[in-house]
Coordinates of N, CA and C in Angstrom, one line a residue:
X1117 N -80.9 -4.1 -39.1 CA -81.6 -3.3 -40.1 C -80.8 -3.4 -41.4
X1118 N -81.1 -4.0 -42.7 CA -80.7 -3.8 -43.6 C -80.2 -2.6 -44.2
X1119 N -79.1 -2.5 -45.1 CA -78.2 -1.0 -45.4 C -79.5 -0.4 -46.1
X1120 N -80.3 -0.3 -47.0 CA -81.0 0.5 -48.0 C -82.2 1.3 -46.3
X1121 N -82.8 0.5 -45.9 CA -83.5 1.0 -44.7 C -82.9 2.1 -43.8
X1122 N -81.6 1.7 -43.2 CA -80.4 1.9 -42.5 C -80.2 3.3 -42.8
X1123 N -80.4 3.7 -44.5 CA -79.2 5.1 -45.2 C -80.8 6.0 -45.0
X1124 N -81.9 5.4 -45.3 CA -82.7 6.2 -45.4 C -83.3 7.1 -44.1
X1125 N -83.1 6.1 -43.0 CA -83.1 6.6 -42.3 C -82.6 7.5 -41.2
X1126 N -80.8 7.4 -41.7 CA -80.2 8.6 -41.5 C -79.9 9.9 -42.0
X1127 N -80.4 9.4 -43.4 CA -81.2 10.6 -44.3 C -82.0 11.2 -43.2
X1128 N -82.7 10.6 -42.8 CA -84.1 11.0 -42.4 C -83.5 11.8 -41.1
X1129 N -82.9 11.5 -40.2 CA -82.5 12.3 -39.6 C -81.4 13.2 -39.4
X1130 N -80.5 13.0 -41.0 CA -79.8 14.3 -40.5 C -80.6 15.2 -41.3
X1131 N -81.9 14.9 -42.0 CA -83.0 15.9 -42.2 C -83.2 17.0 -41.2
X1132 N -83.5 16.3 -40.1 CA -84.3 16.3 -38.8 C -83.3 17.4 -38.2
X1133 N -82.0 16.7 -38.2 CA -81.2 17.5 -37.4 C -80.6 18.9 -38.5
X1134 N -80.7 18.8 -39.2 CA -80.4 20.7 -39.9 C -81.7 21.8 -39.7
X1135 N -82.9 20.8 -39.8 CA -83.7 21.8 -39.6 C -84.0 22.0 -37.7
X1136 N -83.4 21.3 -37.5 CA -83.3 22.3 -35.6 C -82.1 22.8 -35.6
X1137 N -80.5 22.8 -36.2 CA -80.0 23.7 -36.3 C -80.5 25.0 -36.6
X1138 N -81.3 24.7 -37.8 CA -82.0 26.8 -38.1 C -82.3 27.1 -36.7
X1139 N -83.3 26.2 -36.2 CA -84.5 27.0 -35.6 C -82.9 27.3 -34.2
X1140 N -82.7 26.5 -34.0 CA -81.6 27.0 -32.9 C -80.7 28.2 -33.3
X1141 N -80.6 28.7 -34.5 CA -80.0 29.6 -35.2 C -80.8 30.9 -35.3
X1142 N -82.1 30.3 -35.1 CA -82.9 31.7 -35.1 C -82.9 32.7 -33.9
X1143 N -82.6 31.6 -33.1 CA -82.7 32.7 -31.7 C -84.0 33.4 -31.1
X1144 N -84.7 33.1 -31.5 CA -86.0 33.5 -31.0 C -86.8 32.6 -30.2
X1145 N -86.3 31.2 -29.7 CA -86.6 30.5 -28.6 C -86.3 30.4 -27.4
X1146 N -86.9 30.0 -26.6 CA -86.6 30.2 -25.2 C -85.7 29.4 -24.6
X1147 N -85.0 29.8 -23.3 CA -84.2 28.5 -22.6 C -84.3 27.1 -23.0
X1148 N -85.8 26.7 -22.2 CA -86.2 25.4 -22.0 C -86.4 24.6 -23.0
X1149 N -86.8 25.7 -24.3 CA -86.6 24.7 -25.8 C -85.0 24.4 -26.6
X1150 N -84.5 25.7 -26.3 CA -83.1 25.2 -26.7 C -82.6 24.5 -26.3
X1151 N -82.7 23.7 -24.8 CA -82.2 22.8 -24.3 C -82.9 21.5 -24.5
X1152 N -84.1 21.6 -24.9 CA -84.8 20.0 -25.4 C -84.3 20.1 -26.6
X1153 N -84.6 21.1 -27.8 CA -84.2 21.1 -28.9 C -82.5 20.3 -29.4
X1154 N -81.5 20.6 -28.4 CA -79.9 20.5 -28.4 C -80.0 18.6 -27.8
X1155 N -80.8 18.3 -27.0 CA -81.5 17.1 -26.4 C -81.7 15.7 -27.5
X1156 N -82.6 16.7 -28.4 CA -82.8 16.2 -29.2 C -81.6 15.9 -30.4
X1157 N -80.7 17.0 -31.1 CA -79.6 16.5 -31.8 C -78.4 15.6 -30.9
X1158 N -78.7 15.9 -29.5 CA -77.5 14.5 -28.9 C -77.9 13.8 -29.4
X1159 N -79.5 13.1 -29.2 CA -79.9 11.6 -29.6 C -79.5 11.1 -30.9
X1160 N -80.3 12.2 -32.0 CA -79.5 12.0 -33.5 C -78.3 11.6 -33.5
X1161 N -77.5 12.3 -33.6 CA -76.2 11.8 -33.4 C -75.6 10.8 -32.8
X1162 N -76.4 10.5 -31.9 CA -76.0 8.7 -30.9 C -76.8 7.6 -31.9
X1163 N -77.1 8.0 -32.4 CA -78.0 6.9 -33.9 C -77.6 7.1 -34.8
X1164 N -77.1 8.4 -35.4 CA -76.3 8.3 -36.8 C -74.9 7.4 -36.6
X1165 N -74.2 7.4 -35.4 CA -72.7 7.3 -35.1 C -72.9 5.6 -34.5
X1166 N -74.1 5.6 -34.7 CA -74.3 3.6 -34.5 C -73.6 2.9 -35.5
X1167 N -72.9 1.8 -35.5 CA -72.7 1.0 -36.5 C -74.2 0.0 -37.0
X1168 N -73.8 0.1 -38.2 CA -75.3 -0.5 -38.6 C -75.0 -1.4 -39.6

């Protein structure tokens, strides 16, 4: 993937990943979503932390 593609798209997801920080910060969701939700920022992070 070319670098201009590359940035945008980790833009793109540490977009992704602050706004499920809130919602994980809100506390008003249940077990089974906090745990997909937290599921979901491992993967982020296994993509941001890619060499590219």
């Amino acid at each position: 993937m070319d670098r201009p593609k590359r940035r945008n798209m980790v833009l793109d997801l540490r977009a992704i990943d602050d706004k499920i920080r809130l919602w994980l910060g809100a506390g008003d969701i249940d077990e089974d979503d906090r745990q997909a939700l937290e599921t979901v920022r491992d993967l982020i992070s296994d993509l941001i932390s890619r060499p590219g």
